[in-house]
XYZ file of C-alpha atoms in Angstrom:
745
model
C -18.496 -5.840 -38.359
C -17.016 -3.557 -41.590
C -13.141 -3.436 -42.516
C -11.837 -0.967 -44.218
C -7.393 -1.238 -45.503
C -5.906 1.930 -45.570
C -2.390 3.644 -45.537
C -1.849 5.459 -41.740
C -1.824 9.007 -43.039
C -1.388 10.940 -39.616
C -1.173 10.057 -35.827
C -3.796 12.636 -34.001
C -3.093 10.598 -30.543
C -1.838 7.447 -29.454
C -1.524 6.400 -25.305
C 1.522 4.042 -24.839
C 0.374 2.388 -21.502
C -3.463 1.613 -22.864
C -2.423 1.293 -26.366
C -5.681 3.990 -26.874
C -4.921 5.476 -30.388
C -6.447 7.915 -33.149
C -5.402 7.877 -36.564
C -6.234 9.539 -39.910
C -5.954 6.426 -42.649
C -6.168 7.194 -46.198
C -8.767 4.467 -47.659
C -9.867 4.119 -51.619
C -13.096 6.319 -50.441
C -10.965 9.117 -49.112
C -9.613 9.912 -45.364
C -11.243 8.665 -42.335
C -10.697 8.745 -38.878
C -9.955 5.550 -37.160
C -10.070 4.962 -33.121
C -9.677 2.007 -31.190
C -6.410 0.358 -28.634
C -3.200 -0.022 -31.829
C -0.442 -0.322 -30.993
C 2.831 1.213 -31.885
C 1.542 1.948 -35.626
C 3.804 4.962 -37.757
C 2.971 6.760 -40.754
C 2.673 5.284 -44.143
C 2.141 1.610 -42.528
C -0.789 -0.045 -44.587
C -3.563 -1.012 -42.287
C -6.668 -3.215 -42.472
C -9.194 -2.110 -38.947
C -12.530 -4.285 -38.445
C -15.131 -2.979 -36.383
C -17.771 -0.703 -37.123
C -18.930 3.667 -37.721
C -19.976 5.652 -35.225
C -20.451 9.447 -35.132
C -18.726 11.492 -32.840
C -20.765 14.402 -30.867
C -18.249 17.253 -32.248
C -15.877 15.358 -34.410
C -18.091 13.559 -37.013
C -18.014 9.875 -38.508
C -15.104 7.863 -37.022
C -14.386 4.331 -37.466
C -14.140 2.558 -34.086
C -11.375 -0.501 -34.161
C -11.629 -3.838 -32.569
C -9.157 -5.338 -34.301
C -6.153 -4.585 -36.916
C -3.334 -5.869 -38.580
C -0.519 -3.849 -40.504
C 2.060 -4.283 -42.746
C 5.239 -2.950 -44.410
C 4.324 -0.114 -47.369
C 3.832 -1.385 -50.538
C 5.285 1.701 -52.578
C 8.297 4.219 -52.544
C 5.869 6.831 -51.768
C 4.444 4.927 -48.751
C 8.294 3.779 -48.271
C 9.532 7.513 -47.567
C 7.193 8.595 -45.325
C 7.208 5.187 -43.181
C 10.886 5.237 -42.689
C 10.968 9.473 -42.292
C 8.026 9.200 -39.613
C 10.597 8.136 -36.680
C 9.654 4.613 -36.898
C 12.867 3.705 -36.757
C 15.632 5.752 -34.919
C 17.684 7.164 -36.206
C 16.269 7.843 -39.608
C 14.984 10.975 -40.785
C 12.745 12.322 -43.625
C 15.905 13.378 -45.322
C 17.992 10.108 -44.604
C 14.360 8.111 -45.369
C 14.361 9.469 -48.847
C 18.231 8.177 -49.507
C 17.510 5.522 -48.639
C 14.294 5.201 -51.282
C 16.248 6.545 -53.875
C 19.212 3.932 -53.379
C 16.838 0.677 -53.029
C 13.665 1.763 -54.500
C 10.944 -1.319 -54.659
C 13.810 -3.195 -52.369
C 14.224 -0.871 -49.475
C 12.454 -3.045 -47.078
C 14.144 -6.463 -48.068
C 17.148 -5.145 -47.926
C 16.662 -4.020 -43.793
C 15.299 -6.821 -43.161
C 17.844 -9.176 -45.154
C 20.794 -7.100 -46.057
C 20.823 -4.738 -43.076
C 25.043 -4.113 -43.868
C 23.845 -2.653 -47.484
C 22.706 0.651 -46.060
C 26.319 1.684 -45.482
C 25.914 2.015 -49.348
C 24.028 5.282 -48.775
C 25.973 8.381 -47.669
C 25.856 9.200 -44.635
C 24.866 6.180 -42.620
C 27.521 4.533 -40.846
C 27.877 1.044 -40.108
C 26.856 1.871 -36.417
C 24.467 3.452 -37.465
C 23.310 0.028 -39.952
C 23.528 -1.774 -36.841
C 21.191 0.332 -35.040
C 18.790 0.252 -37.657
C 18.928 -3.577 -37.706
C 18.346 -4.048 -34.594
C 15.533 -1.635 -34.506
C 13.835 -2.782 -37.130
C 14.112 -6.298 -36.023
C 12.967 -5.691 -32.691
C 9.567 -3.936 -33.991
C 9.023 -6.687 -36.111
C 9.470 -9.466 -33.680
C 7.474 -7.459 -31.641
C 4.344 -7.336 -33.926
C 4.484 -11.106 -34.620
C 4.557 -12.121 -30.566
C 1.776 -9.753 -30.412
C -0.161 -11.218 -33.383
C 0.645 -15.101 -31.776
C -0.616 -13.941 -28.574
C -3.737 -12.872 -30.680
C -4.336 -16.489 -31.953
C -5.281 -16.969 -27.729
C -7.491 -14.106 -27.430
C -5.422 -12.227 -25.730
C -5.851 -8.705 -25.510
C -3.315 -6.012 -27.002
C -2.712 -4.779 -23.249
C -1.712 -7.856 -21.981
C 0.080 -8.667 -25.089
C 2.338 -5.668 -24.993
C 2.812 -6.128 -21.664
C 3.475 -9.502 -22.253
C 5.879 -8.949 -24.537
C 7.551 -5.958 -23.071
C 8.474 -8.850 -20.361
C 9.767 -11.851 -22.261
C 10.800 -10.305 -25.265
C 11.946 -13.460 -27.717
C 10.885 -15.592 -24.761
C 7.228 -15.044 -24.845
C 7.022 -18.221 -27.372
C 8.495 -20.623 -25.624
C 6.625 -19.095 -22.477
C 3.283 -19.295 -23.422
C 3.912 -23.377 -24.846
C 5.885 -24.512 -21.904
C 4.530 -22.870 -19.148
C 1.788 -20.020 -19.885
C 1.230 -20.071 -15.863
C 4.109 -17.931 -15.361
C 2.080 -15.299 -16.767
C 0.352 -15.140 -13.759
C 3.012 -14.588 -11.778
C 4.924 -12.474 -13.899
C 2.231 -10.295 -15.845
C 0.160 -7.602 -13.303
C -3.121 -8.295 -14.335
C -2.732 -11.399 -15.623
C -4.348 -14.192 -12.528
C -4.787 -17.743 -12.431
C -7.597 -17.584 -14.664
C -6.420 -16.174 -17.679
C -3.148 -18.428 -17.735
C -5.214 -21.487 -17.688
C -7.639 -20.610 -20.996
C -4.536 -19.932 -22.357
C -2.802 -23.298 -21.155
C -6.208 -25.081 -22.456
C -6.029 -24.057 -25.947
C -2.348 -24.921 -26.248
C -3.437 -28.531 -24.665
C -1.899 -28.856 -21.022
C -2.982 -31.231 -19.270
C -5.728 -30.690 -16.306
C -3.691 -32.608 -13.753
C -0.181 -30.802 -15.135
C 2.104 -29.775 -12.258
C 2.456 -26.143 -13.188
C -1.426 -26.197 -13.552
C -1.891 -27.232 -10.279
C 1.272 -24.914 -8.257
C -0.165 -21.645 -9.885
C -3.812 -23.097 -8.834
C -2.412 -23.486 -5.075
C -0.457 -19.500 -5.413
C -3.834 -18.530 -7.073
C -5.812 -19.393 -3.793
C -3.074 -18.367 -1.350
C -3.983 -14.763 -3.250
C -7.209 -15.467 -2.813
C -7.274 -15.349 0.115
C -5.116 -12.361 0.667
C -8.544 -10.357 -0.792
C -10.011 -11.351 2.544
C -7.617 -10.199 4.414
C -5.714 -13.506 4.994
C -1.521 -13.698 5.291
C -2.152 -17.634 5.569
C -4.813 -20.180 4.424
C -5.200 -23.325 7.364
C -3.570 -26.316 4.535
C -7.327 -28.170 5.066
C -9.153 -24.443 3.541
C -6.164 -24.141 1.028
C -6.793 -27.878 -0.504
C -10.298 -27.417 0.364
C -10.304 -24.140 -2.460
C -7.673 -25.931 -4.860
C -9.670 -28.979 -5.257
C -12.991 -27.164 -5.990
C -10.981 -25.266 -8.416
C -9.203 -27.766 -10.341
C -11.408 -31.373 -9.250
C -8.343 -33.111 -8.374
C -6.661 -35.238 -5.616
C -5.455 -34.222 -2.129
C -2.513 -36.565 -2.917
C -1.700 -34.303 -5.956
C -1.876 -30.972 -4.547
C -0.108 -32.048 -1.005
C 2.601 -33.160 -3.996
C 3.127 -29.333 -5.490
C 2.127 -28.043 -2.124
C 5.938 -29.979 -0.923
C 7.443 -28.707 -4.129
C 6.605 -25.279 -3.883
C 7.996 -24.943 -0.591
C 11.292 -26.652 -1.653
C 10.993 -23.587 -4.750
C 10.625 -21.303 -1.576
C 7.684 -20.092 -3.083
C 5.285 -20.705 0.145
C 6.199 -21.266 3.701
C 4.497 -24.617 5.472
C 4.710 -23.536 9.193
C 3.159 -26.949 11.261
C 1.320 -26.513 14.222
C -0.665 -28.854 16.704
C -3.645 -29.780 14.710
C -3.314 -28.373 11.013
C -0.382 -26.253 8.687
C -0.792 -22.737 7.970
C 0.392 -21.950 4.901
C 1.685 -18.682 3.731
C 3.070 -17.007 -0.023
C 7.046 -16.732 1.107
C 6.660 -13.105 0.893
C 4.357 -12.247 3.220
C 5.541 -14.282 5.858
C 8.897 -13.162 5.695
C 7.231 -9.016 5.940
C 5.602 -10.692 9.441
C 8.986 -11.913 10.301
C 10.737 -8.357 9.185
C 8.588 -6.251 10.619
C 8.552 -7.909 14.350
C 12.073 -8.241 14.630
C 12.446 -4.229 13.407
C 9.847 -3.555 16.597
C 11.587 -5.739 18.774
C 15.029 -4.305 17.452
C 13.716 -0.025 18.106
C 12.337 -1.640 21.898
C 15.700 -2.647 22.988
C 17.655 0.800 20.950
C 18.699 3.375 23.289
C 16.977 6.515 22.021
C 17.109 10.321 23.479
C 16.009 10.675 27.031
C 13.558 13.383 27.704
C 14.018 15.119 31.094
C 11.292 16.566 33.375
C 8.418 15.282 31.248
C 5.581 15.959 34.137
C 6.967 19.382 34.434
C 6.401 19.889 30.451
C 3.304 18.252 30.567
C 2.401 20.913 33.268
C 3.329 23.798 31.199
C 2.097 22.526 27.965
C -1.188 22.020 29.815
C -0.966 25.545 30.734
C 0.150 27.171 27.633
C -2.758 25.672 26.070
C -5.500 26.196 28.465
C -6.392 22.241 28.763
C -5.982 18.973 31.503
C -4.806 15.892 30.477
C -6.426 13.286 32.603
C -4.132 10.230 34.095
C -4.112 7.742 31.038
C -3.296 10.835 28.372
C -0.531 11.677 30.942
C 0.518 7.968 30.667
C 0.758 8.437 26.785
C 2.790 11.304 26.707
C 4.897 9.785 29.593
C 5.548 6.235 27.329
C 5.921 7.961 24.499
C 8.772 9.536 25.669
C 10.318 7.018 27.324
C 9.546 4.335 24.605
C 11.576 3.783 21.639
C 8.020 2.028 20.123
C 4.381 2.926 21.386
C 1.095 2.478 20.525
C -2.276 4.870 21.126
C -5.099 3.535 20.787
C -9.207 5.480 21.728
C -12.327 5.684 20.207
C -14.122 9.382 18.934
C -14.062 12.140 21.598
C -11.999 10.013 24.131
C -8.668 12.913 23.427
C -6.475 11.201 20.960
C -5.396 14.275 19.440
C -5.440 16.485 22.279
C -2.475 13.802 23.631
C -0.996 13.549 20.274
C -0.746 17.562 19.839
C 0.932 17.336 23.608
C 3.653 15.053 22.906
C 4.239 16.786 19.343
C 4.788 19.898 21.243
C 7.015 18.461 23.813
C 9.048 16.923 20.716
C 9.421 19.641 19.617
C 10.417 21.838 23.167
C 13.650 19.049 22.353
C 14.293 20.203 18.482
C 13.500 17.022 17.483
C 12.537 16.545 13.714
C 8.992 15.258 13.723
C 7.328 13.685 10.942
C 3.594 12.888 10.291
C 1.797 10.291 8.097
C -1.349 8.686 7.540
C -1.985 5.653 5.307
C -4.646 8.087 2.769
C -4.325 11.812 1.546
C -7.792 12.398 3.217
C -6.364 10.896 6.576
C -3.368 12.723 6.725
C -4.951 16.356 5.637
C -6.855 15.384 8.408
C -4.529 15.155 10.793
C -2.845 18.299 9.308
C -5.968 19.850 10.312
C -5.904 18.968 13.752
C -2.669 18.934 14.836
C -1.084 22.449 12.991
C 1.896 20.179 11.229
C 2.021 19.137 7.407
C 1.172 15.179 7.371
C 2.279 13.496 4.076
C 1.020 9.857 3.022
C 3.111 7.022 3.864
C 3.696 6.050 0.149
C 4.811 9.930 0.263
C 6.774 9.885 2.795
C 8.305 6.359 1.240
C 8.809 8.803 -2.076
C 7.472 5.909 -4.140
C 8.111 4.985 -7.597
C 6.280 2.971 -9.996
C 6.842 0.257 -12.639
C 6.370 1.172 -16.490
C 2.894 -0.056 -16.067
C 2.204 1.950 -12.735
C 1.049 -0.630 -11.060
C 4.010 -1.906 -9.260
C 5.105 -0.150 -6.346
C 8.169 0.774 -4.995
C 10.081 2.669 -2.165
C 13.076 4.970 -2.510
C 12.949 5.340 1.474
C 14.517 1.905 3.155
C 17.227 0.351 5.287
C 20.001 1.803 3.129
C 18.279 5.212 2.755
C 16.401 5.899 5.944
C 14.104 8.773 6.977
C 15.782 11.589 8.668
C 13.608 11.932 11.713
C 13.361 11.887 15.307
C 9.920 10.841 16.026
C 7.685 9.312 13.225
C 3.953 9.576 14.516
C 1.255 7.667 11.902
C -1.897 7.939 12.675
C -5.144 5.572 11.356
C -3.478 2.175 11.649
C -6.390 0.163 11.266
C -5.821 0.634 8.295
C -2.656 -0.085 7.457
C -2.032 -3.359 5.762
C 1.260 -5.698 6.474
C 2.625 -4.946 2.992
C 2.943 -0.890 4.332
C 3.455 -1.364 7.205
C 6.992 -3.607 6.466
C 7.702 -0.552 3.741
C 7.678 2.035 6.802
C 9.697 0.228 9.233
C 12.243 -0.425 6.785
C 12.584 2.717 6.718
C 12.964 4.126 10.293
C 16.179 4.231 11.368
C 17.142 2.889 14.731
C 16.603 5.249 17.495
C 13.825 7.066 16.447
C 10.623 7.444 18.046
C 7.865 5.348 16.125
C 4.147 6.069 17.565
C 1.617 4.764 16.112
C -2.397 5.721 16.890
C -5.232 4.097 15.912
C -8.868 3.113 16.757
C -9.051 -0.873 16.534
C -12.531 -0.955 16.221
C -12.841 1.054 12.995
C -12.797 -0.958 9.610
C -9.808 -3.476 9.112
C -7.055 -2.758 6.427
C -8.123 -3.421 2.607
C -4.706 -5.551 2.029
C -3.839 -8.270 3.912
C -2.789 -8.284 7.967
C -4.201 -7.145 11.143
C -1.584 -4.894 12.097
C -3.019 -3.062 14.776
C -4.557 -5.648 16.338
C -1.433 -7.967 16.521
C 0.300 -4.792 18.227
C -2.588 -4.899 20.916
C -2.089 -8.484 21.091
C 1.285 -8.421 22.340
C 1.455 -4.916 24.797
C 3.089 -6.993 27.547
C 6.050 -5.965 24.898
C 4.606 -3.592 22.841
C 4.100 -0.620 25.118
C -0.090 0.334 24.545
C -2.179 3.429 25.973
C -5.900 2.760 25.395
C -7.892 6.050 26.368
C -11.664 5.525 26.999
C -13.069 7.999 28.523
C -15.210 10.545 27.115
C -14.854 13.857 27.272
C -17.291 16.570 28.409
C -17.208 18.565 25.356
C -17.802 15.252 23.004
C -20.238 14.011 25.845
C -22.723 16.862 24.523
C -22.396 14.777 20.886
C -24.700 12.416 20.185
C -22.469 11.445 17.407
C -19.744 10.370 20.026
C -22.263 8.397 22.453
C -24.137 6.978 20.138
C -20.800 5.707 18.299
C -19.963 4.685 21.710
C -23.018 3.036 22.202
C -22.631 0.925 19.036
C -19.438 -0.465 20.131
C -20.697 -1.674 23.327
C -23.482 -2.963 21.344
C -26.591 -1.046 23.043
C -29.129 0.766 21.083
C -28.457 4.291 20.221
C -30.312 7.234 21.354
C -31.555 9.344 18.809
C -34.843 10.763 19.908
C -34.499 14.646 21.012
C -31.177 14.847 19.563
C -29.910 18.104 17.277
C -27.167 16.104 15.079
C -28.483 12.469 15.136
C -31.249 11.290 13.268
C -33.086 8.082 12.425
C -35.984 8.083 9.570
C -37.834 5.073 9.653
C -38.696 3.651 6.349
C -38.566 -0.041 5.394
C -39.035 -0.399 1.718
C -35.363 0.176 -0.788
C -37.580 2.771 -3.161
C -39.080 4.679 -0.025
C -35.155 4.581 1.374
C -34.214 6.064 -1.740
C -36.764 8.632 -1.913
C -35.965 10.176 1.170
C -32.238 10.065 0.635
C -32.387 12.256 -2.489
C -34.961 15.008 -0.476
C -32.814 15.196 2.213
C -29.503 15.580 0.075
C -31.435 17.586 -2.491
C -33.306 20.267 -0.249
C -34.129 19.341 3.201
C -30.583 18.874 5.072
C -29.085 21.903 3.026
C -32.048 23.863 4.395
C -31.715 22.491 7.599
C -27.677 22.791 7.823
C -26.759 25.305 5.707
C -24.170 22.713 3.828
C -24.776 21.512 0.643
C -23.607 18.121 -1.047
C -20.844 19.646 -2.626
C -19.598 21.461 0.489
C -20.147 18.261 2.514
C -23.207 16.022 2.864
C -21.684 12.491 2.038
C -24.163 9.307 1.568
C -22.442 6.186 2.807
C -23.777 2.720 2.045
C -22.364 -0.351 3.029
C -22.099 -1.821 -0.619
C -21.727 -1.534 -4.289
C -24.589 -3.170 -5.986
C -28.450 -3.247 -5.273
C -30.609 -0.454 -5.300
C -28.817 1.245 -2.313
C -25.641 0.123 -3.575
C -22.576 2.851 -4.846
C -23.882 2.725 -8.243
C -27.351 2.800 -8.410
C -27.201 5.631 -5.810
C -25.357 7.907 -7.468
C -26.858 7.437 -11.011
C -30.158 8.406 -8.858
C -28.687 11.185 -7.055
C -26.523 13.008 -10.451
C -30.066 12.988 -12.030
C -31.662 14.484 -8.842
C -29.033 17.028 -8.501
C -27.153 17.449 -11.564
C -29.513 16.533 -14.559
C -28.235 16.366 -18.103
C -28.842 19.956 -19.509
C -27.633 21.464 -23.060
C -25.890 24.095 -20.438
C -23.649 21.302 -19.337
C -21.195 18.848 -21.082
C -21.093 15.192 -20.389
C -18.640 12.406 -21.076
C -19.709 8.806 -20.758
C -16.373 6.597 -19.875
C -17.480 2.888 -19.769
C -20.752 2.437 -18.086
C -19.981 6.058 -16.014
C -22.049 9.423 -17.201
C -19.264 12.582 -16.200
C -21.264 15.889 -16.024
C -19.688 19.121 -15.770
C -20.609 19.869 -12.039
C -20.707 16.250 -10.782
C -19.507 15.361 -7.219
C -16.454 13.284 -8.078
C -13.908 11.168 -5.969
C -10.449 10.655 -6.790
C -10.025 6.004 -6.390
C -5.739 6.103 -6.626
C -3.201 7.527 -5.220
C -1.660 9.486 -8.573
C 1.845 10.724 -7.669
C 2.653 12.216 -10.954
C -0.370 14.414 -11.805
C -0.149 17.966 -11.923
C -2.432 20.444 -10.055
C -2.570 23.882 -9.464
C -4.421 26.422 -7.975
C -5.728 29.484 -9.178
C -6.604 33.185 -7.991
C -10.620 34.735 -8.727
C -8.225 35.664 -12.228
C -7.373 32.651 -12.754
C -3.260 33.726 -11.855
C -1.446 30.557 -10.822
C -0.791 31.101 -7.310
C 0.303 27.789 -6.193
C 1.316 24.330 -8.273
C 2.893 21.235 -7.822
C 1.891 17.285 -8.055
C 0.067 14.274 -6.464
C -3.674 13.914 -6.321
C -4.902 10.688 -3.475
C -6.878 8.176 -3.607
C -10.467 9.704 -1.478
C -10.044 13.567 -2.203
C -13.651 14.251 -3.849
C -14.026 17.356 -5.993
C -16.147 18.625 -8.485
C -16.063 18.852 -12.877
C -15.080 22.120 -13.233
C -15.057 21.425 -17.329
C -15.257 19.036 -20.017
C -13.669 19.938 -23.214
C -14.292 16.705 -26.164
C -11.994 19.054 -28.281
C -9.036 18.338 -26.133
C -10.338 15.348 -24.890
C -9.792 16.276 -21.396
C -11.791 17.141 -18.424
C -11.160 19.463 -15.283
C -11.711 19.016 -11.558
C -11.166 21.331 -8.755
C -10.942 19.331 -5.338
C -11.859 20.393 -1.979
C -8.231 21.988 -1.371
C -8.950 24.030 -4.660
C -6.757 21.994 -6.299
C -7.077 22.433 -10.151
C -6.545 19.168 -12.187
C -6.616 18.521 -15.740
C -7.947 14.855 -16.841
C -7.202 13.115 -19.989
C -10.394 11.073 -20.943
C -8.443 7.808 -21.168
C -7.388 8.730 -17.590
C -10.879 8.667 -16.386
C -10.571 5.553 -13.984
C -9.239 7.261 -12.007
C -12.494 8.961 -11.024
C -15.359 7.987 -9.645
C -18.634 9.899 -9.053
C -19.027 10.536 -5.170
C -22.178 11.263 -4.082
C -22.401 8.352 -2.733
C -19.674 5.759 -1.311
C -18.498 3.005 0.456
C -18.270 3.297 4.070
C -14.776 1.592 3.354
C -13.655 3.870 1.212
C -14.293 6.589 3.696
C -12.332 5.501 6.000
C -9.660 7.982 7.570
C -12.436 11.040 5.840
C -14.677 13.024 7.950
C -17.603 14.758 6.283
C -19.781 17.729 8.042
C -23.139 15.711 7.512
C -22.948 11.653 6.990
C -26.306 10.017 5.817
C -26.628 5.943 5.940
C -29.148 3.937 4.374
C -29.658 1.057 6.460
C -31.372 -1.882 4.105
C -30.976 -5.755 3.735
C -28.054 -7.175 2.477
C -25.139 -9.827 3.348
C -24.492 -10.190 6.605
C -21.068 -9.891 6.611
C -21.719 -5.936 5.667
C -24.452 -5.324 7.904
C -21.568 -5.726 11.284
C -21.412 -3.104 14.227
C -18.282 -2.189 13.066
C -19.162 -1.240 9.676
C -22.290 1.201 11.478
C -19.396 2.600 14.330
C -17.108 3.474 11.424
C -19.942 5.284 8.995
C -21.099 7.148 11.775
C -17.592 7.922 13.275
C -16.879 9.616 10.017
C -19.787 12.643 10.834
C -18.724 15.665 12.415
C -21.718 17.803 12.841
C -24.664 15.493 12.175
C -25.499 11.750 11.657
C -28.886 10.612 9.755
C -29.643 7.101 9.586
C -32.180 6.179 6.799
C -34.324 2.962 7.108
C -35.525 -0.304 9.329
C -34.678 -0.171 12.908
C -34.863 -4.151 12.671
C -32.195 -3.532 10.184
C -30.186 -1.412 12.868
C -30.402 -3.372 15.497
C -29.387 -6.305 13.613
C -26.343 -4.261 12.794
C -25.523 -3.581 16.204
C -26.496 -7.178 17.763
C -23.745 -8.342 14.649
C -20.473 -8.412 16.549
C -19.280 -11.086 13.907
C -15.663 -9.482 12.775
C -14.407 -11.035 10.018
C -11.567 -13.345 10.927
C -8.146 -12.260 9.814
C -5.757 -14.872 9.392
C -2.669 -13.071 10.786
C 0.604 -13.926 13.340
C 2.286 -11.016 13.288
C 2.087 -11.178 16.726
C 3.606 -14.787 16.940
C 6.256 -13.030 15.000
C 6.804 -10.239 17.646
C 6.499 -12.979 20.665
C 9.480 -15.040 18.787
C 11.277 -12.290 17.995
C 11.359 -10.820 21.827
C 12.983 -13.507 23.245
C 15.214 -14.142 20.362
C 16.224 -10.379 21.128
C 15.560 -10.664 24.613
C 12.521 -7.606 25.149
C 12.203 -7.098 28.481
C 8.133 -7.522 29.231
C 6.174 -4.692 30.547
C 5.122 -5.097 34.069
């Protein structure tokens, strides 16, 4: 590792969020471009940088900074340049010149120790003197705190977050209870806080450490979908983590309960232990549901006649169960509609939408993800929004902690709310959604209970179905004649019932027997590259999607994307590329947005390049193609399936992934014309019936299974659903008795 020392001459680029910076440094050997994570630099500062020289393909020789430190300028010229650069708000180039002229080499000591003397300079008032002194003190304090944190190997990115949160209390928090970091700072978990605590010398059985470990274990449980953990499981996992006695853990569980950070609910043979906010969310959701069920709504007359009229107008015929669903949606303020593929959910939803429209009711449609909302828009002909967009999401400064504008004080302005794909809804999003529902609004929730559960904690749809004696619920089961022609639909139902699929002599469902991973990979590449485009007229950009159960391994997402990229869009002098972390992004690549970004700009252009529409927002699961990579502007342009064109800075590339292959979990709420599913050995939890069911039901026109028939049989037989600890149904039972909700016949 080499070291350079110089003066910051120019700041080319500085990202306030992650500290990524490009600067020009003047050294004794001449000017040099430095790139790396460096925070809040100013022109004129003396900087010491450690790192290595690299060669950029376009910009040539650069110094890649791995560590840095700064000090105040050492001469008058540097003083003036620093002060005039805008480093201290309120001082521009002219005023900087006057200050340096007045105080010379003593300038920084005066600002730091005798700031009141700045009033001696013409043009500086007492108020401005105070402002300058405060800003200078704040900057000095921040830098000292960051250097202090770096002594404990805390990265610059986290250091900035910590200082922004605690300010001058940073030292006190780190020295007295570094475990607070795990509670207060997004991205810092127990393990990082524990490493800092060890360096400080905090004892292994310190109460702060035990309490932090308990909340960490509970939070880890939420990653498996659990809203609570049984006490025995919590204690066992905490012991494994810390290696301490049960008595010490019991004592701190009681302390956390007294601090109202956890909820302990005693059962006959065990105790359920919740993080307090998840317990409160379940309780609030149950109370709101029961409030809705006891609240009067606008009555709709002659519903059966309206249904008959809509049937005639649309040339459809609803069966008895579908009619029951429409009648119940008119009758009850809160209603759940479930059913598998081909059972007529869309026809039912469209019928009840038309019925509500005839009553001039305001209808909002929503779904958990952007692709699910887009699909709902296409099937209903009415605009559907993501729940996040519907609730008018806001983010904190670190863009991680979210809040919503819409709530009980600023509710949704609608008479009917229809939410699709609610199997994807976790308890947190469900809680925020219900908070924004005004009493008197009909809530209609639609989903398929046999799809994969939500990524976040909770089991919303299944818990609602569990209490259908209170919550009106209709389940559609009949497969319709048009769907009966589809082997995709029929085989999805066979999988759900635990029966072997039928793929012989089918036009839309194929199984290719291959046993070795290398053979499966070779077959998939051949299918995507040539055979399926010839057979279907659809290429990989238009809708051939590989869905795989896992991320790792030869047939996991990461390796499949590398192999498919190599086969479909190989390296070429004609196509620019950018390596970001471990991923090569190349012009022509198929990519996917992997998180909701409500602030990024998009535009739709005509064939002549004229902007014909523009807006903001790209959503988790949106698929597109890299149109252009520009190393000069450090940016990349993606054109998404709906023709929205979005420009990403290179620093934003963590929002994109290659998408020749995606996980089955990531495909929820989406549909693709052609789906290819590799079947191979892996963890039993990822070779389950409902995972296969979810993958198959993503296809509109064609499913191709490639792999071992024994694995296929194992997946169909494996009805082991990962149990989730959730008690929304218990809370609904309690609230129903409290609010006197009548049981349904």
